[in-house]
PDB file of C-alpha atoms in Angstrom:
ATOM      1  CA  UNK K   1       0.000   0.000   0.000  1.00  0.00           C
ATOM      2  CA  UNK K   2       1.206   3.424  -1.163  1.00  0.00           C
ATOM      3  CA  UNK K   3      -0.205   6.838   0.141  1.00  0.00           C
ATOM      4  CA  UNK K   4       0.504  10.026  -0.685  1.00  0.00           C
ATOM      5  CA  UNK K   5      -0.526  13.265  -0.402  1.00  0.00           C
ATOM      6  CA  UNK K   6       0.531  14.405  -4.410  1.00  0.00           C
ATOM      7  CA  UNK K   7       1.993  12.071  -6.910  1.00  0.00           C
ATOM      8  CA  UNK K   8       2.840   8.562  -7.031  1.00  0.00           C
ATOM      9  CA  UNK K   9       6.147   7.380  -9.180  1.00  0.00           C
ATOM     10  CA  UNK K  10       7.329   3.601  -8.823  1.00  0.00           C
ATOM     11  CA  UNK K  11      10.658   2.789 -10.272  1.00  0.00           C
ATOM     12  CA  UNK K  12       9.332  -1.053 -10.393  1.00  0.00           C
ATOM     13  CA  UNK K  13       6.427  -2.762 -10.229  1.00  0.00           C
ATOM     14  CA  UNK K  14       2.951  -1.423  -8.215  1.00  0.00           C
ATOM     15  CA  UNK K  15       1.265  -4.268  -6.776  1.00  0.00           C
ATOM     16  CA  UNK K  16      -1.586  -3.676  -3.921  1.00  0.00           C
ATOM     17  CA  UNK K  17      -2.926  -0.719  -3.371  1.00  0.00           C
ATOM     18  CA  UNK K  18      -1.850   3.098  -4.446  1.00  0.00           C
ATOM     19  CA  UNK K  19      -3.849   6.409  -3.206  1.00  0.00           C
ATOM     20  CA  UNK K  20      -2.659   9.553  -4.455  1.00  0.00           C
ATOM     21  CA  UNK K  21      -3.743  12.984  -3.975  1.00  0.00           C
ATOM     22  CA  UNK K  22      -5.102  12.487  -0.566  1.00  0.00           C
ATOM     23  CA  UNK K  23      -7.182  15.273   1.094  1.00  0.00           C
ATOM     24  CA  UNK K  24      -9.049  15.495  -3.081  1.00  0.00           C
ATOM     25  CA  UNK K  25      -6.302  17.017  -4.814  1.00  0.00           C
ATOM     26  CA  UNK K  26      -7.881  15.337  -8.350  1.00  0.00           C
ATOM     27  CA  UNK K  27      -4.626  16.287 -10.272  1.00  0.00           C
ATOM     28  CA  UNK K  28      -2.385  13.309  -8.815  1.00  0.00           C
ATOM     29  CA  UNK K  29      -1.059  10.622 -11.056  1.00  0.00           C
ATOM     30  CA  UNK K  30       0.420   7.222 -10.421  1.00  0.00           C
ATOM     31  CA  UNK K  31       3.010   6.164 -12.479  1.00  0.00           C
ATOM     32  CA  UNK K  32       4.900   2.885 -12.316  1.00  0.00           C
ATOM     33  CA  UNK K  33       7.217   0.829 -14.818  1.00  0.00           C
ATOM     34  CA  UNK K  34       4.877  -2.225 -14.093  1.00  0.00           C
ATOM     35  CA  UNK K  35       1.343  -1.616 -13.207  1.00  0.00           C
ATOM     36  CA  UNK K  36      -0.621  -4.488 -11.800  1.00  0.00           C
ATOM     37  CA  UNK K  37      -2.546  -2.538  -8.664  1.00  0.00           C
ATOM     38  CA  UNK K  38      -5.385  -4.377  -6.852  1.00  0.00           C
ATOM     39  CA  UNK K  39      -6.636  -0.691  -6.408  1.00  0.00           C
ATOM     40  CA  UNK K  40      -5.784   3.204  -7.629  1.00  0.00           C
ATOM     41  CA  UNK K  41      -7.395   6.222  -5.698  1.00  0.00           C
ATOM     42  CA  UNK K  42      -6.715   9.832  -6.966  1.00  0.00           C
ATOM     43  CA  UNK K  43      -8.498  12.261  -4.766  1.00  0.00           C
ATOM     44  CA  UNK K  44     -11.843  10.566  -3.935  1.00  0.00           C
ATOM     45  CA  UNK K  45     -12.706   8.526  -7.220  1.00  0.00           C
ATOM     46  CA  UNK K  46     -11.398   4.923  -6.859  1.00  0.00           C
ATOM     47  CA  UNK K  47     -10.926   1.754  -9.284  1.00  0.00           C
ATOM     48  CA  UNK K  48     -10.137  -1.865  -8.760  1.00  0.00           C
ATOM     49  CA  UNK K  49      -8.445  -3.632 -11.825  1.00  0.00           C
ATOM     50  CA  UNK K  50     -10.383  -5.648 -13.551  1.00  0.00           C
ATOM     51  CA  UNK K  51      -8.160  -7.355 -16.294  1.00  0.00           C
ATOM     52  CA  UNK K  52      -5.517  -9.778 -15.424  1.00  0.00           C
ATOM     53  CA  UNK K  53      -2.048  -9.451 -15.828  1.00  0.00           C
ATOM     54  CA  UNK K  54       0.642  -7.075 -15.282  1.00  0.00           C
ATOM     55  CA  UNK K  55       0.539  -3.919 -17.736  1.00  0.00           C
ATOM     56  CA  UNK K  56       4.343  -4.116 -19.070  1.00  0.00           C
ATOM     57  CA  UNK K  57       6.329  -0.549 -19.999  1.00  0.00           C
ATOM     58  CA  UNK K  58       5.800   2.417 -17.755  1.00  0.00           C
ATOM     59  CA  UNK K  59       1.925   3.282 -17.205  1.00  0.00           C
ATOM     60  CA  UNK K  60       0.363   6.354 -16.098  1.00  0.00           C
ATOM     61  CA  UNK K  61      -2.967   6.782 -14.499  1.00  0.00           C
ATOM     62  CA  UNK K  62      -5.267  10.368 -14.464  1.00  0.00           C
ATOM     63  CA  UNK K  63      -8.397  11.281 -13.455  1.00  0.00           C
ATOM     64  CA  UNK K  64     -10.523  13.216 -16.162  1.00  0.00           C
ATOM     65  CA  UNK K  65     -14.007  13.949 -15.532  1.00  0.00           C
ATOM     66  CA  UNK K  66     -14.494  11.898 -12.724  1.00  0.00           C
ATOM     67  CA  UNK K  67     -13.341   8.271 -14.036  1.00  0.00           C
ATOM     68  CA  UNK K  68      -9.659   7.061 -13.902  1.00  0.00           C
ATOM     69  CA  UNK K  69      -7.708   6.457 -16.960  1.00  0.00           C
ATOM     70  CA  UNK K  70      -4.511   4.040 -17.357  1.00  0.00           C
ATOM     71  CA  UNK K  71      -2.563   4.552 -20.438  1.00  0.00           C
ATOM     72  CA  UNK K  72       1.072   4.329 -21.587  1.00  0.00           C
ATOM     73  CA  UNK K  73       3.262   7.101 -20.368  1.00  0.00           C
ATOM     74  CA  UNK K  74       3.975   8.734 -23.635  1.00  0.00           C
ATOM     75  CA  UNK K  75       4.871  12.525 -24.291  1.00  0.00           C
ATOM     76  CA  UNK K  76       1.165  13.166 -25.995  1.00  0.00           C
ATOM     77  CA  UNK K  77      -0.083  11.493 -22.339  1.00  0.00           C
ATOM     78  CA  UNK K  78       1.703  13.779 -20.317  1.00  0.00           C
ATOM     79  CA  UNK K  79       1.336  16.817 -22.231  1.00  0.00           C
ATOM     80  CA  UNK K  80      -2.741  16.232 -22.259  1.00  0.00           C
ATOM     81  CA  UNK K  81      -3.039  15.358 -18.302  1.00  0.00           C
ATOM     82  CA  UNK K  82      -3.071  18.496 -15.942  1.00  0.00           C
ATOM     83  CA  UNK K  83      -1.227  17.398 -13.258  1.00  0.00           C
ATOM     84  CA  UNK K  84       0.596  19.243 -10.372  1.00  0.00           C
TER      85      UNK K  84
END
């Protein structure tokens, strides 16, 4: 389990759980170079994974409009989230 009050960056693989942007700060991100979380929170919107099997490359997850979004950490993925 990972908590933090901003951003989330895991040189490795994220496993469990990882809660970012605690106190509803809705422009955290979670990024790890493996991402196979039982559960991502950003702010107060939360989702459990539902597909099997460890997301390989580096991965980035966002909230936008309410529901949270993991796709591969590219430069047109980071210049599109708003993140602090």
């Amino acid at each position: 389990r990972v908590v933090a009050g901003g951003n989330i960056i895991v040189l490795g693989a994220l496993r469990g759980t990882a809660i970012a942007g605690l106190g509803s700060r809705k422009h955290a991100i979670v990024v790890a170079l493996e991402m196979d979380p039982i559960q991502i929170r950003i702010g107060d919107v939360a989702v459990r994974q539902t597909k099997k099997g460890t997301r390989k490359g580096a991965q980035i997850a966002y909230l936008d409009l309410g529901k949270i979004y993991v796709e591969p950490l590219c430069r047109e993925v980071i210049d599109a989230v708003e993140f602090q």
